[in-house]
Coordinates of C-alpha atoms in Angstrom, one line a residue:
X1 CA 8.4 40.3 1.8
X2 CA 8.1 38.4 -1.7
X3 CA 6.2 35.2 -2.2
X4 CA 9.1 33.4 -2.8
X5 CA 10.4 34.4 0.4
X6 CA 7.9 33.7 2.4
X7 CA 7.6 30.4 1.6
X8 CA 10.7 29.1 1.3
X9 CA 10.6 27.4 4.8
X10 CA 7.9 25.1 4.0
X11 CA 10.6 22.8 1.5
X12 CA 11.8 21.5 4.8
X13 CA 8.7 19.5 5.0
X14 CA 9.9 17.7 1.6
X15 CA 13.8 17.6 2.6
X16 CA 12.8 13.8 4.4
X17 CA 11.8 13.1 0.5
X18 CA 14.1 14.8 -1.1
X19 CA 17.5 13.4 0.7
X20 CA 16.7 9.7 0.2
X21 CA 16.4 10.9 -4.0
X22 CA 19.4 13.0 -4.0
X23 CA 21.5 10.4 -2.0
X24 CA 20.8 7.6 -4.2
X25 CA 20.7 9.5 -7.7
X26 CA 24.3 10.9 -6.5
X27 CA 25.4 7.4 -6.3
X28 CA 24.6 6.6 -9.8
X29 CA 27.6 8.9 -10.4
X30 CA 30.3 7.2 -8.6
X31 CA 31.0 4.4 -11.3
X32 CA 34.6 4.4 -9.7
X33 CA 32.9 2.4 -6.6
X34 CA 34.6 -1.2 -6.5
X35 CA 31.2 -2.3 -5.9
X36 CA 29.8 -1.8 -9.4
X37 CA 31.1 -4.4 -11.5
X38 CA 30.0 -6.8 -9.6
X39 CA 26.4 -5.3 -9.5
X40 CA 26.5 -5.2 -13.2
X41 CA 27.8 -8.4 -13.9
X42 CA 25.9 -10.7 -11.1
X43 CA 23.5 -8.8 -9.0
X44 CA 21.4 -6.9 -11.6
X45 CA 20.9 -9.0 -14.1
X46 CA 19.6 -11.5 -11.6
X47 CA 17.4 -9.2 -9.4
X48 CA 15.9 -7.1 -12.2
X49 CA 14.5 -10.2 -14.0
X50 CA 12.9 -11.2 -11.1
X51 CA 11.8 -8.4 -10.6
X52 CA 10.1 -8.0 -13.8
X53 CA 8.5 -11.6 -13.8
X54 CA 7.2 -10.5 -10.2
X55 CA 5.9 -7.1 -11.0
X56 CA 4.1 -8.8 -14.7
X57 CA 2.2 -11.9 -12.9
X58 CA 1.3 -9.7 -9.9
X59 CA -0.2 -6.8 -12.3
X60 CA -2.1 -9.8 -14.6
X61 CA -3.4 -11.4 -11.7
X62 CA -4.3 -8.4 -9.8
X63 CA -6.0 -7.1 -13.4
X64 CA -7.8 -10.3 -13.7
X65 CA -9.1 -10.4 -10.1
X66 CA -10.1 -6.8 -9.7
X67 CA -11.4 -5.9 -13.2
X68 CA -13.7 -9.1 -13.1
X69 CA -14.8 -8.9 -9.6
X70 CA -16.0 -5.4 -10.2
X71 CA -17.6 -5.8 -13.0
X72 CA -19.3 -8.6 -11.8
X73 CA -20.0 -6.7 -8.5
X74 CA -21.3 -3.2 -10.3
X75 CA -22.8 -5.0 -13.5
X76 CA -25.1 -7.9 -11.1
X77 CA -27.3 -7.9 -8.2
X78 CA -27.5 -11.5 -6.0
X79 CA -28.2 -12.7 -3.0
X80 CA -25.3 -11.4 -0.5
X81 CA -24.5 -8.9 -3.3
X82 CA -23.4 -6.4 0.0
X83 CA -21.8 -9.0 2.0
X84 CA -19.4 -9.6 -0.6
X85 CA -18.7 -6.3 -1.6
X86 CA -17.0 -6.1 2.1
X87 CA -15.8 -9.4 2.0
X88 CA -14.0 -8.7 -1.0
X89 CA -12.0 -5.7 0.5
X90 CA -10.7 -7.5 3.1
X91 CA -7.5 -8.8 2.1
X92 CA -6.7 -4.7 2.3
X93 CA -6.3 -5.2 5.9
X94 CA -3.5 -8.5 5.7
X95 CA 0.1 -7.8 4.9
X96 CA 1.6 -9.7 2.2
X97 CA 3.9 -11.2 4.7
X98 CA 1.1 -12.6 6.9
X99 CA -0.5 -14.2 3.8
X100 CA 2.7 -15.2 3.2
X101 CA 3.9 -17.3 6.0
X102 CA 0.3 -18.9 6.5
X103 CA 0.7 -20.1 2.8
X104 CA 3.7 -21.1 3.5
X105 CA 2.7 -22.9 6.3
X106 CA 0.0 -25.0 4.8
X107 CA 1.4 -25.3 1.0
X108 CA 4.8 -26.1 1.7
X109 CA 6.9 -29.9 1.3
X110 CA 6.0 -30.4 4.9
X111 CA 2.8 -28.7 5.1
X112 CA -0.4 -30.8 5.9
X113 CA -2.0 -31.0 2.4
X114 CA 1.4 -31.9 0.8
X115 CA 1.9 -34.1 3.2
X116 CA -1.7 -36.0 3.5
X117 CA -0.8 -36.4 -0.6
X118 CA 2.3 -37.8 0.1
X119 CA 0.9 -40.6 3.2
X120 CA -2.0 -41.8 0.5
X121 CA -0.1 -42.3 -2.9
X122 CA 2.9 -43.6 -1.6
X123 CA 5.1 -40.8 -3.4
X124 CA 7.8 -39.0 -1.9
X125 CA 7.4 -35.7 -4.7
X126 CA 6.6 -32.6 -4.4
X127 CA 3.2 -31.6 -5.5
X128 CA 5.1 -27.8 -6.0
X129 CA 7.4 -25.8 -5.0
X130 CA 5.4 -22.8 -2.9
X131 CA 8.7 -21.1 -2.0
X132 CA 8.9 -19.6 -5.3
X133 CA 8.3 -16.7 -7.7
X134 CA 5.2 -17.9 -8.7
X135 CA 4.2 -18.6 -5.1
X136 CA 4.9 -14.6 -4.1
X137 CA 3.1 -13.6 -6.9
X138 CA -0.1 -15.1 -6.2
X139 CA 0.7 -14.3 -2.3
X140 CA 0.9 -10.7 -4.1
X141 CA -1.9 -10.5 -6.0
X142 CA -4.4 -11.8 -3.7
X143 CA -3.5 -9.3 -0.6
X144 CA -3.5 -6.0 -3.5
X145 CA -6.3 -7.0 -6.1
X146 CA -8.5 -4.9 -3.5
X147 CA -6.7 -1.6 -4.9
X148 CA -7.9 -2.6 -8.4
X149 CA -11.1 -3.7 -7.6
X150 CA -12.3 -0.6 -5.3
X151 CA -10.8 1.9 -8.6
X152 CA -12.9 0.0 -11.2
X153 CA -15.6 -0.9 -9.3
X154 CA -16.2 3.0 -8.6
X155 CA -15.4 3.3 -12.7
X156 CA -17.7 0.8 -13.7
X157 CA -20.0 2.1 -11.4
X158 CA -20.0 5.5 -13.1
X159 CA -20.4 4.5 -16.6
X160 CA -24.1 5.4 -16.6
X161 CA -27.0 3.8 -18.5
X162 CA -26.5 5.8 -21.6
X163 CA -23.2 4.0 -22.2
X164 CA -24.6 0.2 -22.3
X165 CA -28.0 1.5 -23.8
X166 CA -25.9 2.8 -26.9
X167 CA -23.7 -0.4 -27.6
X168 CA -26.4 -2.6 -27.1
X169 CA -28.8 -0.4 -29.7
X170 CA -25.5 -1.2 -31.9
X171 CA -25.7 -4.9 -31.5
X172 CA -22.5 -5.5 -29.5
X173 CA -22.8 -8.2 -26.6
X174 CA -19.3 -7.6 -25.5
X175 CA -19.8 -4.9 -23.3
X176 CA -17.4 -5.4 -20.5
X177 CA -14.2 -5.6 -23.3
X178 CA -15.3 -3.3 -25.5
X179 CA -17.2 -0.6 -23.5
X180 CA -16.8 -1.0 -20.1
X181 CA -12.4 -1.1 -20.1
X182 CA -11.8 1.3 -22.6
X183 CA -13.8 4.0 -21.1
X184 CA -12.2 2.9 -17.6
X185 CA -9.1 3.0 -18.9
X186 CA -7.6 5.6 -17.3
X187 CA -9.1 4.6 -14.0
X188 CA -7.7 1.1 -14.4
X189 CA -4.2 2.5 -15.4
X190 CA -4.0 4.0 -12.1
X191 CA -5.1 1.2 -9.9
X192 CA -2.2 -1.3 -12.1
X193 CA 0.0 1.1 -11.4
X194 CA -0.4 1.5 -7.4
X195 CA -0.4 -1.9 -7.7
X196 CA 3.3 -1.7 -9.7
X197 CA 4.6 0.6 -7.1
X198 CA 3.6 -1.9 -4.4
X199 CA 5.1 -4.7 -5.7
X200 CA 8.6 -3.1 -6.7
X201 CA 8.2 -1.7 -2.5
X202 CA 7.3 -4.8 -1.5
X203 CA 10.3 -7.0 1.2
X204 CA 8.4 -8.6 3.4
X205 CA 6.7 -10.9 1.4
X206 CA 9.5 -11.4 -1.4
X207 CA 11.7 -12.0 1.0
X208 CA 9.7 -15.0 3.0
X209 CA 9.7 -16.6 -0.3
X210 CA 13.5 -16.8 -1.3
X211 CA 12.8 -14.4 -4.1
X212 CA 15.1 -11.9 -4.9
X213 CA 14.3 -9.1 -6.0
X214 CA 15.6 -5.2 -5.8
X215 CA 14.4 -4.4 -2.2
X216 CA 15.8 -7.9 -0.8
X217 CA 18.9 -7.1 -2.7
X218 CA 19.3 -3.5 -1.0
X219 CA 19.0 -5.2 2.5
X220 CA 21.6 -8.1 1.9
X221 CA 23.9 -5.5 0.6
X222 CA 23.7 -3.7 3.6
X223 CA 23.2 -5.9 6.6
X224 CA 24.7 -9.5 4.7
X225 CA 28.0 -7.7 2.6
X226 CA 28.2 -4.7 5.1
X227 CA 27.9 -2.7 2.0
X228 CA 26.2 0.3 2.0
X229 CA 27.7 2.0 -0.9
X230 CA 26.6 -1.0 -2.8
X231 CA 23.3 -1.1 -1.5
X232 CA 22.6 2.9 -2.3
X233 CA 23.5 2.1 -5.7
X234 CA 21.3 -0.6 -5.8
X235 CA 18.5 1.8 -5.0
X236 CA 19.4 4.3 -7.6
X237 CA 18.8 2.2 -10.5
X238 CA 15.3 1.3 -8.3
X239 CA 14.5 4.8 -8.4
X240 CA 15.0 5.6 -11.9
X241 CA 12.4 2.8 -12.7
X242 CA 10.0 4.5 -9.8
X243 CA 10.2 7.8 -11.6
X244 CA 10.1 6.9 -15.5
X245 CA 6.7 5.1 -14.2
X246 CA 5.0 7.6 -12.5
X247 CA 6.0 10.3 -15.5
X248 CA 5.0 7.6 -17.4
X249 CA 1.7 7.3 -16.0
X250 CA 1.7 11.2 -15.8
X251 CA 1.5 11.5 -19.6
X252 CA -1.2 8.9 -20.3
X253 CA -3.0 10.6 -17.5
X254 CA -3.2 13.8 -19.3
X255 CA -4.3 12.4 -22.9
X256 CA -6.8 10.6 -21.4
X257 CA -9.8 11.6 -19.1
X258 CA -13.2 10.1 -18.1
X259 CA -16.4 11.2 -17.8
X260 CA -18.9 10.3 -15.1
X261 CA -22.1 10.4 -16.5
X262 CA -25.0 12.2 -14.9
X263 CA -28.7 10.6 -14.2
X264 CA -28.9 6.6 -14.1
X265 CA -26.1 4.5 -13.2
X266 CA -25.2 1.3 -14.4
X267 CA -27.8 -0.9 -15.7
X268 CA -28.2 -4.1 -13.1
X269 CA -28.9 -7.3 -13.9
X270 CA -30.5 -9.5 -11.2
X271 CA -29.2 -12.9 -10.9
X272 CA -31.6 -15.7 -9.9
X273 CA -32.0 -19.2 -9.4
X274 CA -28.7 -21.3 -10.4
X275 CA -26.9 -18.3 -11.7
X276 CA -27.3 -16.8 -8.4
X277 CA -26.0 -20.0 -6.6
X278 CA -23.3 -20.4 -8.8
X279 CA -22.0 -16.8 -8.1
X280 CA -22.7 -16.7 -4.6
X281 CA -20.9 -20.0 -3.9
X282 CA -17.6 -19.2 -6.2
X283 CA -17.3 -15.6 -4.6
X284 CA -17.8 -17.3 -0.9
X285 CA -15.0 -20.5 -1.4
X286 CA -12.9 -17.2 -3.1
X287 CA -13.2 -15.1 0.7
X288 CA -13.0 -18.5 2.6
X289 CA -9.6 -19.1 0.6
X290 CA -8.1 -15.8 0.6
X291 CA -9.5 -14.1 3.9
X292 CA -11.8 -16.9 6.2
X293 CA -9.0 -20.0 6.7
X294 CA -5.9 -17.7 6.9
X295 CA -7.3 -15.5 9.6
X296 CA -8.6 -18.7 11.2
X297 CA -5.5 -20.2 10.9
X298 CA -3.7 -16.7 13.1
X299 CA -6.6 -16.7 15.8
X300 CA -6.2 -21.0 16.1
X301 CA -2.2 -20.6 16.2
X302 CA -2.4 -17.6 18.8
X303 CA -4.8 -19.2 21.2
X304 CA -2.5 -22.3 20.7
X305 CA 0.7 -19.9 22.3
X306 CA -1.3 -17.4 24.0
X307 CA -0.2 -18.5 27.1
X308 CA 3.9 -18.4 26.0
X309 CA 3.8 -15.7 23.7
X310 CA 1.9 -13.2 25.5
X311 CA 4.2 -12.1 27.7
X312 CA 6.1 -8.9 28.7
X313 CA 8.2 -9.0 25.8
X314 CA 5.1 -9.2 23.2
X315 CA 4.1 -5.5 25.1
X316 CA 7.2 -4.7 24.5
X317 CA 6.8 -5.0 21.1
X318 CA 3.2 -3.5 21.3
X319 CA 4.5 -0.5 22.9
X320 CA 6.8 0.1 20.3
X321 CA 4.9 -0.2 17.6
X322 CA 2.6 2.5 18.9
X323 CA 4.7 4.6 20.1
X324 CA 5.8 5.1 16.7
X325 CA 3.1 5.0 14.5
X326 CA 1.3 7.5 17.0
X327 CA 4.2 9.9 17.4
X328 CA 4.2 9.4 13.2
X329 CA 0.9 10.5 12.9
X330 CA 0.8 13.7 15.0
X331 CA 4.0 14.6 13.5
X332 CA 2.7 14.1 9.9
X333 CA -1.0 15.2 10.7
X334 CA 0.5 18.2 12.0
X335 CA 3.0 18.7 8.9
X336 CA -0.2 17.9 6.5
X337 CA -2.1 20.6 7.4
X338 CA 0.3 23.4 7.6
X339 CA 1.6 22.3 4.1
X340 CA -2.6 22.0 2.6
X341 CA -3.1 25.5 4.6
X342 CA -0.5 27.0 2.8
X343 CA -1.2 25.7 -0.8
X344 CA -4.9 27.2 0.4
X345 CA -3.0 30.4 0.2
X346 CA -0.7 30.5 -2.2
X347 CA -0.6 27.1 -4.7
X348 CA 2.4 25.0 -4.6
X349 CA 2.5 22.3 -7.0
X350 CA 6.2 21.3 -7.2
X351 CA 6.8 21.6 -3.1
X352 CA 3.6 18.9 -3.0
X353 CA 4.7 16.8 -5.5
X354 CA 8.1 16.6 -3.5
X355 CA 6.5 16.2 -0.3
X356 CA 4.4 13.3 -1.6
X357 CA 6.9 12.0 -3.6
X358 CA 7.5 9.2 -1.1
X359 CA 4.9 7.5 -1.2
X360 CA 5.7 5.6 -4.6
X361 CA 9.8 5.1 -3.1
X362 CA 10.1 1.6 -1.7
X363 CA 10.9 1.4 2.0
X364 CA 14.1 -0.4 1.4
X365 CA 15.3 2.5 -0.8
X366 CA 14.2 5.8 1.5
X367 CA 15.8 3.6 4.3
X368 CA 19.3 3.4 2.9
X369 CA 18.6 6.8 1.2
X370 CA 18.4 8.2 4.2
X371 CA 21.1 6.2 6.0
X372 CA 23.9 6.7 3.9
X373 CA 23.9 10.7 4.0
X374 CA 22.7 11.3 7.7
X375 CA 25.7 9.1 8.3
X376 CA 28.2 10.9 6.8
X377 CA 26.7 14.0 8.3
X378 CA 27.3 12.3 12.0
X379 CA 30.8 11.3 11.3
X380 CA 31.4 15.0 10.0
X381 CA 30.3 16.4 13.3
X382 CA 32.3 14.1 15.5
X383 CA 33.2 16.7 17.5
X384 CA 29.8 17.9 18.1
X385 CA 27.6 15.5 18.8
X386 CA 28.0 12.0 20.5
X387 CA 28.7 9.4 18.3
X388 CA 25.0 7.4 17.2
X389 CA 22.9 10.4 18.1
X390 CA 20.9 10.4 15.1
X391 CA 22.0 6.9 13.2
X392 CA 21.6 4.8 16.7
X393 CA 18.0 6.6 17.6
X394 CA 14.6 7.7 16.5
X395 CA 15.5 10.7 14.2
X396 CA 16.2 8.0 10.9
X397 CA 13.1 5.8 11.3
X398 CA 10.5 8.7 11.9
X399 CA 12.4 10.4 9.3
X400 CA 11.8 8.0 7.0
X401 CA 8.6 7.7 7.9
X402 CA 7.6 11.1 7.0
X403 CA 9.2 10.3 3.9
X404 CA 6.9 7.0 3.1
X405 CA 3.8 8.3 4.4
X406 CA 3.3 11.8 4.1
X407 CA 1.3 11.4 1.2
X408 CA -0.9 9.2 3.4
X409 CA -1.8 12.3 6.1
X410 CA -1.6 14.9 3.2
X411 CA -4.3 13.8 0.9
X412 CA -7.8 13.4 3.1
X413 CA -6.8 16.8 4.7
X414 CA -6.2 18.4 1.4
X415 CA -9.1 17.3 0.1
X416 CA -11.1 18.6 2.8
X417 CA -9.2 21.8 3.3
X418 CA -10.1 22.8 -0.3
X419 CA -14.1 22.1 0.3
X420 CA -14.1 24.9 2.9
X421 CA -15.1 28.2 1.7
X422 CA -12.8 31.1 0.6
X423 CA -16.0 33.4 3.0
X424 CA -14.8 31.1 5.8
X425 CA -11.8 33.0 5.0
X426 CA -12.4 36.5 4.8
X427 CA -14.6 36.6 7.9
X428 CA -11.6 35.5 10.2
X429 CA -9.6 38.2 8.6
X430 CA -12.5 40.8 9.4
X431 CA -12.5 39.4 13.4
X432 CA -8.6 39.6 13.0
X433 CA -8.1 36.1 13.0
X434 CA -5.5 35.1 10.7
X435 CA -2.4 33.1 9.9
X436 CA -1.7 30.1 12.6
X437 CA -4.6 31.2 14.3
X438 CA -7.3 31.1 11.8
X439 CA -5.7 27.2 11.2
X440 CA -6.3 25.9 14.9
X441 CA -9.5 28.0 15.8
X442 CA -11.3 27.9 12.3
X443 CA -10.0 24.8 9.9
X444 CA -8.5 22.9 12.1
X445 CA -12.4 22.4 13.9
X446 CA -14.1 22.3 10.8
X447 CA -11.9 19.0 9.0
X448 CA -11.3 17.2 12.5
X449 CA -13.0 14.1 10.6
X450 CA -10.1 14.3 8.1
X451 CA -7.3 14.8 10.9
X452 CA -8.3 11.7 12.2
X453 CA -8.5 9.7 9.3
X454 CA -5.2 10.9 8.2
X455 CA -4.2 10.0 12.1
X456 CA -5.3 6.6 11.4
X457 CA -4.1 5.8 8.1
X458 CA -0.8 6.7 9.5
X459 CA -1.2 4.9 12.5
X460 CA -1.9 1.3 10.5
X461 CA 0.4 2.4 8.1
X462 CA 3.3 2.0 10.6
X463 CA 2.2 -0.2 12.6
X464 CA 1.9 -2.5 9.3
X465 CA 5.7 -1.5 7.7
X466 CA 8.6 -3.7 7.8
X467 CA 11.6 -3.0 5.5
X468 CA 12.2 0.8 6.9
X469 CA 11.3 -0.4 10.1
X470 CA 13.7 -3.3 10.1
X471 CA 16.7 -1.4 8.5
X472 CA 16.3 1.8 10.5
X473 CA 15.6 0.8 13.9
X474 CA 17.8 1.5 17.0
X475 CA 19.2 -1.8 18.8
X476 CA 16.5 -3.9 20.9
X477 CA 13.4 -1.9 19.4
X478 CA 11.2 -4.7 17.9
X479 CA 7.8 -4.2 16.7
X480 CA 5.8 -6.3 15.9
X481 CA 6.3 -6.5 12.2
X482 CA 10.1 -7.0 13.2
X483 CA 9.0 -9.9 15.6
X484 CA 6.9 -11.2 12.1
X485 CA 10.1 -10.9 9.9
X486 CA 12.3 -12.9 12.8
X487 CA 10.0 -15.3 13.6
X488 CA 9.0 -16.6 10.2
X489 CA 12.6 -16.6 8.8
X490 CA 13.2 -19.0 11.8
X491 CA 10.2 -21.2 10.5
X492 CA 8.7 -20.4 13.7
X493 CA 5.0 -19.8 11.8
X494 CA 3.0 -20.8 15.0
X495 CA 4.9 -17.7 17.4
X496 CA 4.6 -15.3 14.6
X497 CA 0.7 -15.5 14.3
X498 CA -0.1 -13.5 17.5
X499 CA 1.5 -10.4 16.6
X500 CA 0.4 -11.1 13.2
X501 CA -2.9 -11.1 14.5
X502 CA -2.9 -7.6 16.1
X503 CA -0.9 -6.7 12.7
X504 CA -4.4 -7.8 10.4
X505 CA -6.9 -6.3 13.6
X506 CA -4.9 -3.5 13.2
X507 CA -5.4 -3.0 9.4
X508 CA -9.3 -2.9 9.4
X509 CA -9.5 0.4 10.4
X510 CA -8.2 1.6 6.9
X511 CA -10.8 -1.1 5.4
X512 CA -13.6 0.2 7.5
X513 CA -12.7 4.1 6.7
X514 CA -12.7 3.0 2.7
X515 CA -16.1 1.3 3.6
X516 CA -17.7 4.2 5.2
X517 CA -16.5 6.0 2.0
X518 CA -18.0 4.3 -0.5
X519 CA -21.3 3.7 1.3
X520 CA -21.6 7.5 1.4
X521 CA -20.5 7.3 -2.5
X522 CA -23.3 4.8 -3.2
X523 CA -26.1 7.0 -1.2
X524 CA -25.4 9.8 -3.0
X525 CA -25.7 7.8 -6.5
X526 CA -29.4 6.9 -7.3
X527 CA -29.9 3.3 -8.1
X528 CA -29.3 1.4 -11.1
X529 CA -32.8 0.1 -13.0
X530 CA -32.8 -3.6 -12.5
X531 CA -33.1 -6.8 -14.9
X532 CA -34.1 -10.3 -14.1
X533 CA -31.7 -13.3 -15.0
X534 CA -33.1 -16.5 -14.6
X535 CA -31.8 -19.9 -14.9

């Protein structure tokens, strides 16, 4: 039997990934739709410059943020100095959306601080307009900064002593604009560019703000015009911007490189006296605004309606949500490791890059990507099958889900996979172990710390998505980030905080798995020599 034909099967782990791209690329085709000149005339123009605005003030607030908070965190040592460090990963763990409506909630025309303005000068104005695209920007930036900040940090972190020893011998004082980011470069590229890809996926939190933008356009197509012909072609022109980026970012990736160097790390400078205050008490108000009063604000609001809001129906919703995200993640743990056990094997690049293609498609698009063609294929089978066995049930959402978050499962196993040894290997074979049965008795035991992670990741993961979710679902099964979406579009911020809540609890399990990372990263790097700063 040939390679070729042996592993042919395995490309139906990437057929979730690949549907949603063929569908909507297909569409692009049908410029005889009756749909298109409006899109072209009314829709696009609109949404694609808000969606630009968006995508440039998230990226230069999410640059400024990140790149200065980790230079500041990897250059200086203060009081606190590892407090912060986990303080400042926290907004990982809050959805845009949550951030959002608590914003919202406090900033707005009728808000308390608008309104305490308002009672003391006498005015009846506006202090700003928080519904707005500046407003989801900032919303933006704030809960994905983290991504940013944990890349350049690590960058920063690896430049070694040689690197500041040698500008400074050379006189220059600049070092974090003229040293530090060019030879993080790369590193930083990335990070903006995960950041990119989240804000062109992002519904939730665009969509709480009255911003329109490509993934709120998709959904009104669909659910608002009825239009779902409209709505796929929405998404093509979405994808073609998804896939110039990332062969974009392909090609600067392979002109470029960086080079940890080995011995010292970072030089640190010790911060005392004022300096030291001064730090210490902008980085706390910056958690206390970002991270302390909004989760305050969610536990305050949910013991307010504890006693009305939990209630069958918010178990319901519980239920639901785990069902999923736990039947997501053994499915996907399970499809992870036979596709990293195979590429142990035999290397397929192009069958990974399709399986993990998703991970940079918005939910909106995968959604309606998926839709479209699995709806046709019901209708065709009429005969067959009853009518809403796969469009009206599971199959489309965990379908999609695969789609979204396979890269999610794939990577940690992968990783690990390949850090066992080719000996492992050839021993099995010798005790006639081999195949599906060296996988379950010999890896499978040996990277159950990376099954789990990938398990968990998937589980938040889920539990935290809202656009496929929201679009895919069968009739009547709410989850809680469904509950979020309907509760806040009502205004109804106080009811949605509870199952916001258990959203955010939910989320720092990822945050504590990156933590335990990078602890392990920073034992294994020797320290950095140390330098006073005084007043």
């Amino acid at each position: 039997m040939s390679i070729h034909r042996r592993w042919w099967p395995l490309w139906l782990l990437a057929l979730p990934t690949l549907i949603p791209v063929g569908a909507t690329l297909a569409s692009l085709l049908d410029i005889s739709s009756p749909h298109w000149p409006h899109l072209l005339q009314v829709v696009l123009p609109a949404v694609a410059l808000n969606t630009l605005w968006l995508v440039l003030a998230v990226v230069a607030g999410c640059a400024g943020l990140g790149i200065g908070l980790a230079w500041l965190m990897a250059r200086y040592r203060f009081p606190g100095h590892a407090l912060f460090h986990v303080a400042l990963l926290l907004p990982l763990a809050m959805p845009g959306y949550v951030l959002g409506f608590v914003a919202i909630a406090g900033l707005d025309f009728a808000g308390p601080l608008q309104s305490t303005w308002r009672a003391l000068s006498g005015q009846d104005t506006a202090l700003w307009q928080i519904r707005s695209l500046p407003g989801a920007a900032l919303t933006l930036a704030i809960t994905l900064y983290p991504y940013v900040y944990l890349i350049t940090h690590n960058a920063f972190s690896s430049l070694g002593a040689s690197s500041i020893e040698v500008a400074t011998s050379l006189g220059e004082t600049r070092l974090l604009r003229r040293v530090a980011i060019p030879l993080a470069a790369p590193w930083i590229g990335g990070a903006l560019l995960l950041v990119t890809m989240e804000t062109l996926a992002d519904f939730g939190t665009v969509a709480l703000f009255n911003v329109d933008t490509f993934t709120t356009a998709i959904y009104k197509s669909w659910f608002g015009l009825f239009a779902l012909d409209a709505a796929l072609q929405l998404a093509s022109v979405l994808i073609l911007i998804a896939l110039l980026l990332m062969a974009w970012h392909q090609q600067v990736q392979a002109r470029q490189r960086m080079t940890q160097n080995a011995g010292r790390g970072l030089p640190a400078l010790r911060l005392r006296g004022r300096r030291a205050r001064m730090v210490c008490l902008g980085l706390g108000a910056f958690v206390l605004l970002s991270v302390g009063i909004p989760l305050a604000t969610l536990l305050v609001w949910s013991l307010d309606h504890v006693s009305t809001e939990l209630d069958p129906r918010y178990w319901q919703w519980l239920g639901h949500s785990l069902s999923l995200a736990l039947g997501s993640a053994a499915l996907l743990t399970a499809g992870a490791l036979i596709l990293a056990a195979a590429n142990r094997h035999h290397p397929m690049p192009r069958l990974t890059r399709a399986a993990t293609l998703g991970y940079a498609l918005p939910g909106t698009l995968i959604a309606v990507g998926l839709f479209a063609p699995l709806a046709k294929a019901e209708g065709a089978m009429a005969g067959l099958i009853s009518p809403g066995w796969v469009t009206q049930s599971l199959v489309v959402i965990l379908l999609a889900y695969w789609a979204r978050f396979f890269t999610v499962a794939h990577t940690p196993i992968a990783q690990q996979l390949l850090r066992l040894s080719p000996s492992l290997d050839e021993v099995s074979q010798t005790l006639g172990v081999s195949g599906a049965a060296m996988l379950r008795r010999v890896h499978a035991p040996l990277i159950s710390g990376a099954l789990g992670s990938a398990a968990a990741l998937v589980v938040i993961d889920v539990i935290k998505e809202m656009p496929i979710t929201l679009m895919t679902r069968p009739f009547g099964w709410d989850t809680l980030a469904t509950r979020v979406f309907e509760l806040t579009a009502e205004g109804e911020y106080h009811r949605a905080a509870l199952p916001a809540l258990t959203i955010v609890l939910a989320g720092m399990i990822p945050v504590s798995l990156l933590l335990r990372r990078a602890d392990r990263h920073l034992r294994k790097t020797p320290d950095p020599p140390e330098n006073e700063i005084r007043r």
